[in-house]
Coordinates of C-alpha atoms and ligand atoms in Angstrom, one line a residue:
X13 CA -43.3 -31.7 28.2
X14 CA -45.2 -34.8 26.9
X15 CA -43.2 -37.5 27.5
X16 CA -43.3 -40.9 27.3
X17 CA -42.6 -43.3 29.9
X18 CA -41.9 -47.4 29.8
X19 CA -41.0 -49.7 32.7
X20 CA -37.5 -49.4 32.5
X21 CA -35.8 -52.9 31.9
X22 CA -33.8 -54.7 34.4
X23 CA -30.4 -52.3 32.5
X24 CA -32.2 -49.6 33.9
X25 CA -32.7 -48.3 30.3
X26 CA -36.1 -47.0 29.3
X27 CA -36.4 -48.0 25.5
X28 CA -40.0 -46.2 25.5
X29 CA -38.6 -42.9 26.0
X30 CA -35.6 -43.5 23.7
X31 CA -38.0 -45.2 20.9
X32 CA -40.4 -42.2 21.8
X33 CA -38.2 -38.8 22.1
X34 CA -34.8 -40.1 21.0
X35 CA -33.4 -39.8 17.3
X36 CA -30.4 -42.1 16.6
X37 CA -28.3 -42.1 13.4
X38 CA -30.1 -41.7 10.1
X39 CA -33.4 -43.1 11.7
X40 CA -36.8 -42.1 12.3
X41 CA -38.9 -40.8 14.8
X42 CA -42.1 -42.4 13.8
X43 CA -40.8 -46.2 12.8
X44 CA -37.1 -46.3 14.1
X45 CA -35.2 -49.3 13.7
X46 CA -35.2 -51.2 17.2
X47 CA -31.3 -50.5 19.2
X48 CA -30.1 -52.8 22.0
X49 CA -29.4 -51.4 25.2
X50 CA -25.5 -51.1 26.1
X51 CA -24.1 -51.4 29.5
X52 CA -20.3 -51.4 28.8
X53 CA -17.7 -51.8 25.9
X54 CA -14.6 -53.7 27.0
X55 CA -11.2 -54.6 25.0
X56 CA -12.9 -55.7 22.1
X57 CA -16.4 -56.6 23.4
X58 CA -19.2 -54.7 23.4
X59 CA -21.6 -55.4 26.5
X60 CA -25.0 -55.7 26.3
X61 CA -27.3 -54.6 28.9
X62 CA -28.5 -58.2 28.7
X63 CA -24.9 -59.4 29.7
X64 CA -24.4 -60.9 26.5
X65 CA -20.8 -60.1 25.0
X66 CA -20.2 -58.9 21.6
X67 CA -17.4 -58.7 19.5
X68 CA -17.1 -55.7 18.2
X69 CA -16.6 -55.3 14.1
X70 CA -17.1 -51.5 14.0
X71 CA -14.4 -50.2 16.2
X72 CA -17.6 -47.7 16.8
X73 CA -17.2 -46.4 13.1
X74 CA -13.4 -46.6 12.7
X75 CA -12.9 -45.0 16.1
X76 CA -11.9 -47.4 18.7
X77 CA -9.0 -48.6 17.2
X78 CA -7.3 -50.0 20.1
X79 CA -10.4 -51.0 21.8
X80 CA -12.3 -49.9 24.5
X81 CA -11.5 -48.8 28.2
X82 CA -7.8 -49.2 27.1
X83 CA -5.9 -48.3 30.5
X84 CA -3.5 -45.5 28.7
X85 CA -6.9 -43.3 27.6
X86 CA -8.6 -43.9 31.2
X87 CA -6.1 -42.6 33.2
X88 CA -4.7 -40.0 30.8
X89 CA -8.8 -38.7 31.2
X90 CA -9.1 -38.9 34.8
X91 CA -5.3 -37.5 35.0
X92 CA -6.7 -34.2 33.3
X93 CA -10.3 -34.2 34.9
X94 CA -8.1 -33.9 38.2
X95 CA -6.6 -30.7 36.3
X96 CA -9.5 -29.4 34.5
X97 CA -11.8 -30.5 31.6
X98 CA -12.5 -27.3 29.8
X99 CA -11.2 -23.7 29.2
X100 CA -11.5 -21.5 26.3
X101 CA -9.6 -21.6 23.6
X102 CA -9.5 -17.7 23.2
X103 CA -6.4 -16.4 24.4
X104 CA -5.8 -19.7 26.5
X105 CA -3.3 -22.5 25.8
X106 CA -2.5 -25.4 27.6
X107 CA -0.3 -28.6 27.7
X108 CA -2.6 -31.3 26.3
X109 CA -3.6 -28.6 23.5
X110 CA 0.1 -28.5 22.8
X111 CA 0.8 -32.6 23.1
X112 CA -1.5 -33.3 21.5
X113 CA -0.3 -31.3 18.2
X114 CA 3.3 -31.7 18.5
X115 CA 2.4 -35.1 18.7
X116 CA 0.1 -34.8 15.5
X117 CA 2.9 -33.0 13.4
X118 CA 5.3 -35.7 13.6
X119 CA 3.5 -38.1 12.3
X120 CA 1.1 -36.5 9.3
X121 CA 3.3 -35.8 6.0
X122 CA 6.2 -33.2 7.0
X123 CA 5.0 -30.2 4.9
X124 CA 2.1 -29.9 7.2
X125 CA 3.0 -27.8 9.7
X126 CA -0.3 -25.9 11.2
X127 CA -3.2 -27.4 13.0
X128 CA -6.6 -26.4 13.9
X129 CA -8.7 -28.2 16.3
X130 CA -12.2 -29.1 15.8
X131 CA -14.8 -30.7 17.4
X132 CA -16.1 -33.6 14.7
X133 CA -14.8 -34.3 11.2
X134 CA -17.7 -32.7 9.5
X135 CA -16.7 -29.4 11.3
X136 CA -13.0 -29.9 10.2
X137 CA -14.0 -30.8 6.6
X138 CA -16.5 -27.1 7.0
X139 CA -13.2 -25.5 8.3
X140 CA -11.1 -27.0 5.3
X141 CA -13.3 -26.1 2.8
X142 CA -13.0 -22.4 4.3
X143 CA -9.4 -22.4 4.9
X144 CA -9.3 -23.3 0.9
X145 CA -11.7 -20.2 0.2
X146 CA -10.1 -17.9 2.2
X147 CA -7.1 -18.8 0.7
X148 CA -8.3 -18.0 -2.8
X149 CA -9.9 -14.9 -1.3
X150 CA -6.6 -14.1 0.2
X151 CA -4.4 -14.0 -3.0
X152 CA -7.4 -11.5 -4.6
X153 CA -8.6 -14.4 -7.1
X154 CA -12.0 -15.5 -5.1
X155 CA -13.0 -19.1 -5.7
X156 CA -15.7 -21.1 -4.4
X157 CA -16.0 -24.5 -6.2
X158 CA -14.7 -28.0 -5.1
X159 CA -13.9 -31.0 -7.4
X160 CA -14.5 -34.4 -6.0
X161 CA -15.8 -37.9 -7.3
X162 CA -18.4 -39.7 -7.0
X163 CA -19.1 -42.1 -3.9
X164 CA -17.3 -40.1 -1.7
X165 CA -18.3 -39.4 2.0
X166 CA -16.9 -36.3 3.8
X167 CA -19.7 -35.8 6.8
X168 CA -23.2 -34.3 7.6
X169 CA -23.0 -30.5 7.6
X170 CA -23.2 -28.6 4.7
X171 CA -20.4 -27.6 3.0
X172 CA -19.3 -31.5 3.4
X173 CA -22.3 -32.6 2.6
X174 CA -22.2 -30.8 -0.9
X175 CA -19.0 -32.9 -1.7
X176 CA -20.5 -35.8 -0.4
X177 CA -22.1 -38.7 -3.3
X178 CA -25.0 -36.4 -5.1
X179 CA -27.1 -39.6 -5.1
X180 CA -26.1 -41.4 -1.1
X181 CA -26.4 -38.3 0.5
X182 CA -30.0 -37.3 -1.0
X183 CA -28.4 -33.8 -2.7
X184 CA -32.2 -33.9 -4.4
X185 CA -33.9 -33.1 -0.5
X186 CA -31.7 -29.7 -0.1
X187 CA -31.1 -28.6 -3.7
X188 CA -31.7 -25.1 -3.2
X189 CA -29.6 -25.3 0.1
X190 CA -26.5 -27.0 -1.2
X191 CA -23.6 -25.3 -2.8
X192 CA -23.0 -26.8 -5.9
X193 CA -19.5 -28.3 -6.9
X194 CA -18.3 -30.1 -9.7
X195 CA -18.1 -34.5 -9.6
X196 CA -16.6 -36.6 -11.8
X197 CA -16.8 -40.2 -11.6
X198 CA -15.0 -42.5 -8.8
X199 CA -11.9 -43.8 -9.8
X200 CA -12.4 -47.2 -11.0
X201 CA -9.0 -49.6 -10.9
X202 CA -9.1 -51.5 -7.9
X203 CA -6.1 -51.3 -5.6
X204 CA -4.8 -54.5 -6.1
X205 CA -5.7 -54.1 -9.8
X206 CA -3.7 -52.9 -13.2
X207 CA -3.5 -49.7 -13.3
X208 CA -5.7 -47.8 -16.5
X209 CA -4.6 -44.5 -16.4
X210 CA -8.0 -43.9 -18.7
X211 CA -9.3 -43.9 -15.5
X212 CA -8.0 -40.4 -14.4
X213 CA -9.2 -38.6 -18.1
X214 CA -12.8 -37.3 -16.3
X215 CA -10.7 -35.8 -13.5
X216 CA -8.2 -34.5 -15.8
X217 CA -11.3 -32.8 -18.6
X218 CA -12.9 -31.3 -15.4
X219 CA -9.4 -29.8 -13.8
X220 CA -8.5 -28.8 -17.4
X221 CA -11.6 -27.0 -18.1
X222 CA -12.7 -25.2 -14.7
X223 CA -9.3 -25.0 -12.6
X224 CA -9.4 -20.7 -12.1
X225 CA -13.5 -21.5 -10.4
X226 CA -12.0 -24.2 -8.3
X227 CA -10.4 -24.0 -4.4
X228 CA -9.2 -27.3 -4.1
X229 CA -10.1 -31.2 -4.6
X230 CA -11.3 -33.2 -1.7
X231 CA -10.9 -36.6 -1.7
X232 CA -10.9 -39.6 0.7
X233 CA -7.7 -41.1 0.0
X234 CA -7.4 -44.8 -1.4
X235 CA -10.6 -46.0 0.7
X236 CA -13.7 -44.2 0.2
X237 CA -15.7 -45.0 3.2
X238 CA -19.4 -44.5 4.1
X239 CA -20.0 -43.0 0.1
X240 CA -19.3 -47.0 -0.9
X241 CA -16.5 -48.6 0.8
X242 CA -14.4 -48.6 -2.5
X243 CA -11.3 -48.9 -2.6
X244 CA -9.1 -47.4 -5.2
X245 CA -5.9 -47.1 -6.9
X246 CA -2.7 -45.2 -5.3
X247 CA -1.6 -44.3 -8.4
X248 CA -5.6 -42.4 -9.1
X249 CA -4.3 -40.2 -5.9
X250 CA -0.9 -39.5 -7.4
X251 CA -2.2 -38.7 -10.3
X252 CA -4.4 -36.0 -8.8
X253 CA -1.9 -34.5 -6.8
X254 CA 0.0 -34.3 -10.1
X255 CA -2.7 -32.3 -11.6
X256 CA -3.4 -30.1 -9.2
X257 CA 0.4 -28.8 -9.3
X258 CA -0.3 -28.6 -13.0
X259 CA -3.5 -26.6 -12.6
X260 CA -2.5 -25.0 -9.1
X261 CA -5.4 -25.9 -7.5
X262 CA -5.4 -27.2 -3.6
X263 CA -5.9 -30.9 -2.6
X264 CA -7.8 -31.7 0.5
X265 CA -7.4 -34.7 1.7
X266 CA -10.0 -36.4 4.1
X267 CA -8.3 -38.8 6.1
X268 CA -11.0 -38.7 8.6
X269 CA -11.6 -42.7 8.1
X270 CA -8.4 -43.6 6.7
X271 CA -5.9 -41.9 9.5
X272 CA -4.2 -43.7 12.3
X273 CA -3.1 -47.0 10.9
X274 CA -6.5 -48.4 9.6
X275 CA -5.2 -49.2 5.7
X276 CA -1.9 -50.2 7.4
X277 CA -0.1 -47.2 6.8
X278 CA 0.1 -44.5 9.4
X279 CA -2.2 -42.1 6.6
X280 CA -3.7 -43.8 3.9
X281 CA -1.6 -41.0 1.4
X282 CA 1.2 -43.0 2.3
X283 CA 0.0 -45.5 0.1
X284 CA 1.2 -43.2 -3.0
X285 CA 3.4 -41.4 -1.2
X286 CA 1.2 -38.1 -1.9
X287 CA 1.0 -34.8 0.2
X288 CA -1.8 -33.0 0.5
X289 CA -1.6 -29.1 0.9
X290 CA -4.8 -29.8 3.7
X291 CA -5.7 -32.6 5.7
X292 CA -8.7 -33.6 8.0
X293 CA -8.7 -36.0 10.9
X294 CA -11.1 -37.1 13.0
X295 CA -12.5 -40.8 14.6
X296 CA -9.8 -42.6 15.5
X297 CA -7.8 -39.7 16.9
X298 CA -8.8 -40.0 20.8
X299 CA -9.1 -43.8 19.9
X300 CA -12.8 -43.4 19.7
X301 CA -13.0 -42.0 23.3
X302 CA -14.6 -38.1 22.6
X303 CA -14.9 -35.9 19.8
X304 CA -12.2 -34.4 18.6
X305 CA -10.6 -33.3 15.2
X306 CA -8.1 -31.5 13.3
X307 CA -7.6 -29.8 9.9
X308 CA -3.9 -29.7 8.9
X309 CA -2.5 -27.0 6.1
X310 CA 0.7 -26.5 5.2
X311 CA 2.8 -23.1 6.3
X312 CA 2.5 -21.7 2.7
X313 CA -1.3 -21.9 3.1
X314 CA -1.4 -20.5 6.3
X315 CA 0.4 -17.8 5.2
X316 CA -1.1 -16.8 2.6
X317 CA -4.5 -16.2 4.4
X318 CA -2.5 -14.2 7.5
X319 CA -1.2 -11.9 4.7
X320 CA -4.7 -11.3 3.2
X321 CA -8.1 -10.1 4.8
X322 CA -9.3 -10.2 7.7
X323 CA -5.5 -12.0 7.9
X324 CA -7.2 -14.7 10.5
X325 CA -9.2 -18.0 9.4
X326 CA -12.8 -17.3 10.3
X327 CA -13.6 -20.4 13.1
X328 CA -13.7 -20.9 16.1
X329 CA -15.7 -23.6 18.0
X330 CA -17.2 -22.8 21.2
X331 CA -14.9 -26.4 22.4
X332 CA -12.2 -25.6 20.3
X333 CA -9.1 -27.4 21.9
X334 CA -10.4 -29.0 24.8
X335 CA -8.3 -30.3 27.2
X336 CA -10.0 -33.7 28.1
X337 CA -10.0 -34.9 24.4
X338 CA -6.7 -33.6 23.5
X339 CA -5.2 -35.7 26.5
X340 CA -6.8 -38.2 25.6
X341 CA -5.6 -37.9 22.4
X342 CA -2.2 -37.5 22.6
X343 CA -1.9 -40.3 24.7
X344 CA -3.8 -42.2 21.8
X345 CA -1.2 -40.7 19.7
X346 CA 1.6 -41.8 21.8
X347 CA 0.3 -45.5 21.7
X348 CA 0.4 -44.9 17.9
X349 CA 4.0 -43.7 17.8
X350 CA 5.1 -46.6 19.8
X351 CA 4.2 -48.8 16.3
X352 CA 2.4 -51.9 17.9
X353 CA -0.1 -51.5 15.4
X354 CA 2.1 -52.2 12.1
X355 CA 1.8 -55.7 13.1
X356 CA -1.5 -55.8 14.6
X357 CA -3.0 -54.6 11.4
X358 CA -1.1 -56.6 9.1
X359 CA -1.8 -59.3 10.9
X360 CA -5.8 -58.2 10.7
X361 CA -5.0 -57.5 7.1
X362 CA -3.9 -61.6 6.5
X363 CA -6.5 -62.9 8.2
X364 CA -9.0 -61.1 6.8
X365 CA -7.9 -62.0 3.7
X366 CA -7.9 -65.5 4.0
X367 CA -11.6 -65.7 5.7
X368 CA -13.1 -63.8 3.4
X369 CA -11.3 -65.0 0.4
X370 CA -12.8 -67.9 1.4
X371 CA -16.3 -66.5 -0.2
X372 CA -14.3 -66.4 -3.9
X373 CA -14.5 -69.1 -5.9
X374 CA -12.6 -69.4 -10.0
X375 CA -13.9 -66.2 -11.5
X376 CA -16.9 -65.6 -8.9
X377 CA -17.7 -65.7 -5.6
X378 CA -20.3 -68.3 -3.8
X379 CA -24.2 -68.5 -3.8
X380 CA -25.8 -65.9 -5.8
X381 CA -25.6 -62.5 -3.3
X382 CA -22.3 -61.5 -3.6
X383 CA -21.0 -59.0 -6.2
X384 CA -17.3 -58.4 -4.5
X385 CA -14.9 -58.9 -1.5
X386 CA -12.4 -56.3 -0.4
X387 CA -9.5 -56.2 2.2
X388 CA -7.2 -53.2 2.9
X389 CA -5.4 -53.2 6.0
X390 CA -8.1 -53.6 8.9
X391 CA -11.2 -53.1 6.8
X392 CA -13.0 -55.6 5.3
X393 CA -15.8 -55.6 2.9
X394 CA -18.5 -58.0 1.3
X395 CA -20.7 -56.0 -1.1
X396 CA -23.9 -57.8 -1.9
X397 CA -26.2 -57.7 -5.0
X398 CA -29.5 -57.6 -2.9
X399 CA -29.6 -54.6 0.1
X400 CA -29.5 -55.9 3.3
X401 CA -32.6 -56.0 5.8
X402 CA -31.2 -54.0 7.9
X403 CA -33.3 -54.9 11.2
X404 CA -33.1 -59.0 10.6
X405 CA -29.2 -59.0 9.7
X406 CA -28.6 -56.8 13.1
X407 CA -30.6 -59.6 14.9
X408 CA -29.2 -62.3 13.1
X409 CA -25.0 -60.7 14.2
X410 CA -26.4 -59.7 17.7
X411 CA -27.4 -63.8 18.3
X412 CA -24.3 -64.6 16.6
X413 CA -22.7 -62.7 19.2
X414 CA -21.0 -59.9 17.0
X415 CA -21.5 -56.3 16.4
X416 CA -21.4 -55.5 12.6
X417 CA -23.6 -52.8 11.6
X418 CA -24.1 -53.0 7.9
X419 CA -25.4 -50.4 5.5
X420 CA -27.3 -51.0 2.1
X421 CA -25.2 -53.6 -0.1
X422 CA -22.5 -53.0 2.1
X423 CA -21.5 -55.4 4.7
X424 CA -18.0 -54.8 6.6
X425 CA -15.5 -54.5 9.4
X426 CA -13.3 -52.8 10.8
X427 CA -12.5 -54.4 14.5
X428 CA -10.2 -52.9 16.7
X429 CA -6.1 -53.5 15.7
X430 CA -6.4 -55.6 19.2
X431 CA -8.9 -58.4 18.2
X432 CA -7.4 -61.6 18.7
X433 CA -7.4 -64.6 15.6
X434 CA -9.8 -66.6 17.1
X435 CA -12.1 -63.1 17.7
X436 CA -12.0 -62.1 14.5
X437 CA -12.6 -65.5 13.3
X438 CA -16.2 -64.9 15.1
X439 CA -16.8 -62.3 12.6
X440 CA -15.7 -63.4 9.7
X441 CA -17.6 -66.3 9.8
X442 CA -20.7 -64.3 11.1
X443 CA -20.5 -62.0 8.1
X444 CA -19.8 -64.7 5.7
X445 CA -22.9 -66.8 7.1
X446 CA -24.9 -63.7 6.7
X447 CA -24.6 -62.4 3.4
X448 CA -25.4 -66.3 2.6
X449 CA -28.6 -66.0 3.7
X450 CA -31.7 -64.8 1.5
X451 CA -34.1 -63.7 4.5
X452 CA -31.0 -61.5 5.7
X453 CA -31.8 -59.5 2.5
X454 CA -35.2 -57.0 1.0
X455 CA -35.9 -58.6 -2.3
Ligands
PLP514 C1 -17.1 -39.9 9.5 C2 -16.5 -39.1 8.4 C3 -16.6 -37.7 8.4 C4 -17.5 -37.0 9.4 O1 -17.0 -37.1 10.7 P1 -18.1 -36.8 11.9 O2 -17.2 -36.9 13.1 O3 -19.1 -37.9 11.8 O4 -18.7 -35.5 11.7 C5 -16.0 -37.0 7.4 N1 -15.2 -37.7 6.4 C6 -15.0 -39.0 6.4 C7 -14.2 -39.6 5.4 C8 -15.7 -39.8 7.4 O5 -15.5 -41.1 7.4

């Protein structure tokens, strides 16, 4: 191996080798972005190997949601390293396993009623999308085509990928690769807005016209995430699941960024009171601890592709149901089900409105960057006319001391449901500095 060395720095961390051998998200290997060296996350504060302290807007990409090192996931960890940390799945149960899926059922929509356990949400969105195939397969009518909209985000590998935004997630560099599915445009009435039900005709045209090629519809319910961080109309979502009784086509939904409290419901579904015949989760479900997820179906589902060939859904990960994450998960769960976070979020939720509101003015919004401000539960978002520069704005929070990691024209939080007022006044008035200032942005 050819590797390169630095002196590491007084953390002890060699940022030569990383810059030299390490990839980190979406970056490159010959100019990556520069990364600041970590020592230890905290509550709500991220630690710098420097021993500066920052508040953390990310929740480490909707994941942390009660914060970090939060006592009830460290010793429900070390409780089950002391048992074990990993068996096979394959003809072996376990209690966390169980927990943590009893647990999970009682608190997605009641007609899901079976669970498989994944490793990330891209693998549980790949295992969807085959659960909805097999299905299809499974009733003798094969189909292989998903219908989604535009600006959506559903993960990395392929099959989510090709349901991700044609244009965000580069479809163009793996053309010949990607299955191809069918988009119509993202629904366009604002939450908060009047609802045009014009809005739902593209969707309707597409359903109408192509149901018996389609599986299912995948869609990120009311908050479409990395795709945009739009935020949509309930009544869109009701709407859909409407038509896809009509046209008896599946609805996914991908609650992999929504789940766990973050809009302020317990599922973002809740929102229109929808059901979907298969969910995802991922994230926040070990609070942002380890990787773990789940996709949800419902028992008709389930039994439809027991009754066909091969009769068994065709996964199974290598980790599949490991006992570390799903104890750590059910006691994330648990913290959930005890309902603290109704009021931390709503109280997020105010707060967030009120700062950021502040950025609106009669008809507009101030200086001449910003094209929109959005709040949904714990999520807050400034979209920006000019992209960001991403290496000066990440210097710019860091000496601010905050952690907001923005992408494109996009420049958001999501803290943890924990942060206190005056914390989350830190950020809001960090981002709302920021996106005031031209040298934070490419031209
Ligand atoms: C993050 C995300 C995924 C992918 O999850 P990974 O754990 O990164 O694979 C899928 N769908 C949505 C909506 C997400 O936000």
């Amino acid at each position: 191996m050819n590797s390169t060395t630095g002196r590491p720095s007084e953390s002890g961390i060699d940022l030569a080798f990383d810059r030299a051998h390490i990839w980190h998200p979406y970056t490159s290997m010959t100019d990556p972005l520069p990364v600041y060296p970590v020592s230890g996350a905290d509550g709500v504060y991220i630690e710098l190997a420097d021993g500066r302290r920052l508040v953390d807007g990310m929740s480490s990409w909707w994941a942390a949601q009660h914060g970090y090192r939060h006592p009830e996931l460290t010793a429900a960890a070390a409780a089950q390293l002391d048992k074990m940390a990993h068996v096979m799945f394959g003809g072996l149960t376990h209690a966390p396993a169980v927990d943590v899926c009893r647990r999970l059922l009682d608190l997605v929509p009641d007609n899901l009623e079976c669970v498989f356990l994944a490793d990330s949400g891209s693998v549980a969105v790949e295992v969807a999308v085959k659960t909805a195939v097999q299905y299809w397969a499974a009733r003798g009518r094969p189909r292989s085509r998903f219908l989604t909209v535009g600006g959506g985000y559903h993960g990395d590998t392929f099959a989510a990928m090709s349901v991700c935004d044609p244009v965000n997630s580069m479809h163009s560099l793996y053309a010949r690769f990607l299955p191809e599915q069918i988009f119509v445009p993202a629904p366009q009435t604002r939450f908060d807005g009047e609802w045009q039900s014009s809005d739902l005709a593209a969707f309707q045209t597409a359903l109408a016209g192509r149901h018996e090629e389609i599986a299912a519809v995948i869609l990120e319910p009311v908050i479409q995430g990395a795709g945009g961080m739009r935020i949509y109309h309930p009544e869109y979502l009701r709407g859909v699941r409407r038509l896809c009784d009509e046209y008896g086509v599946l609805l996914i939904l991908d609650e992999i960024a929504t789940g766990f409290g973050r809009t302020g419901k317990m599922f973002a579904c809740e929102h229109a009171a929808v059901q979907p015949d298969i969910m995802c989760v991922g994230k926040a479900l070990t609070g942002g601890m380890m990787t773990l997820s789940a996709m949800l179906c419902t028992r008709q589902v389930a039994e439809q592709i027991g009754g066909g060939r091969p009769g068994v859904l065709m996964h199974g990960p290598t980790f599949m149901g490991n006992p570390l994450a799903c104890a750590v998960a059910a006691a994330n769960l648990a913290i959930l089900q005890r309902g603290e976070w109704r009021a931390q979020v709503a109280a997020v939720e105010a707060q967030l409105k009120r700062e950021l509101g502040r950025l609106k003015t009669d008809g507009g919004f101030i200086g001449g960057n910003i094209r929109d401000v959005r709040v949904l539960g714990a999520v807050g978002v400034v979209e920006t006319v000019r992209p960001v520069d991403m290496a000066a704005m990440q210097a710019f929070f860091v000496e601010a001391g905050v952690w907001i990691r923005p992408f494109g024209r996009l420049v958001y939080i999501m803290p943890p449901f924990i942060v206190r007022p005056a914390e989350l006044t830190r950020l809001t008035a960090a981002l709302a500095e920021a996106v005031q200032r031209p040298e934070l942005f490419l031209p």
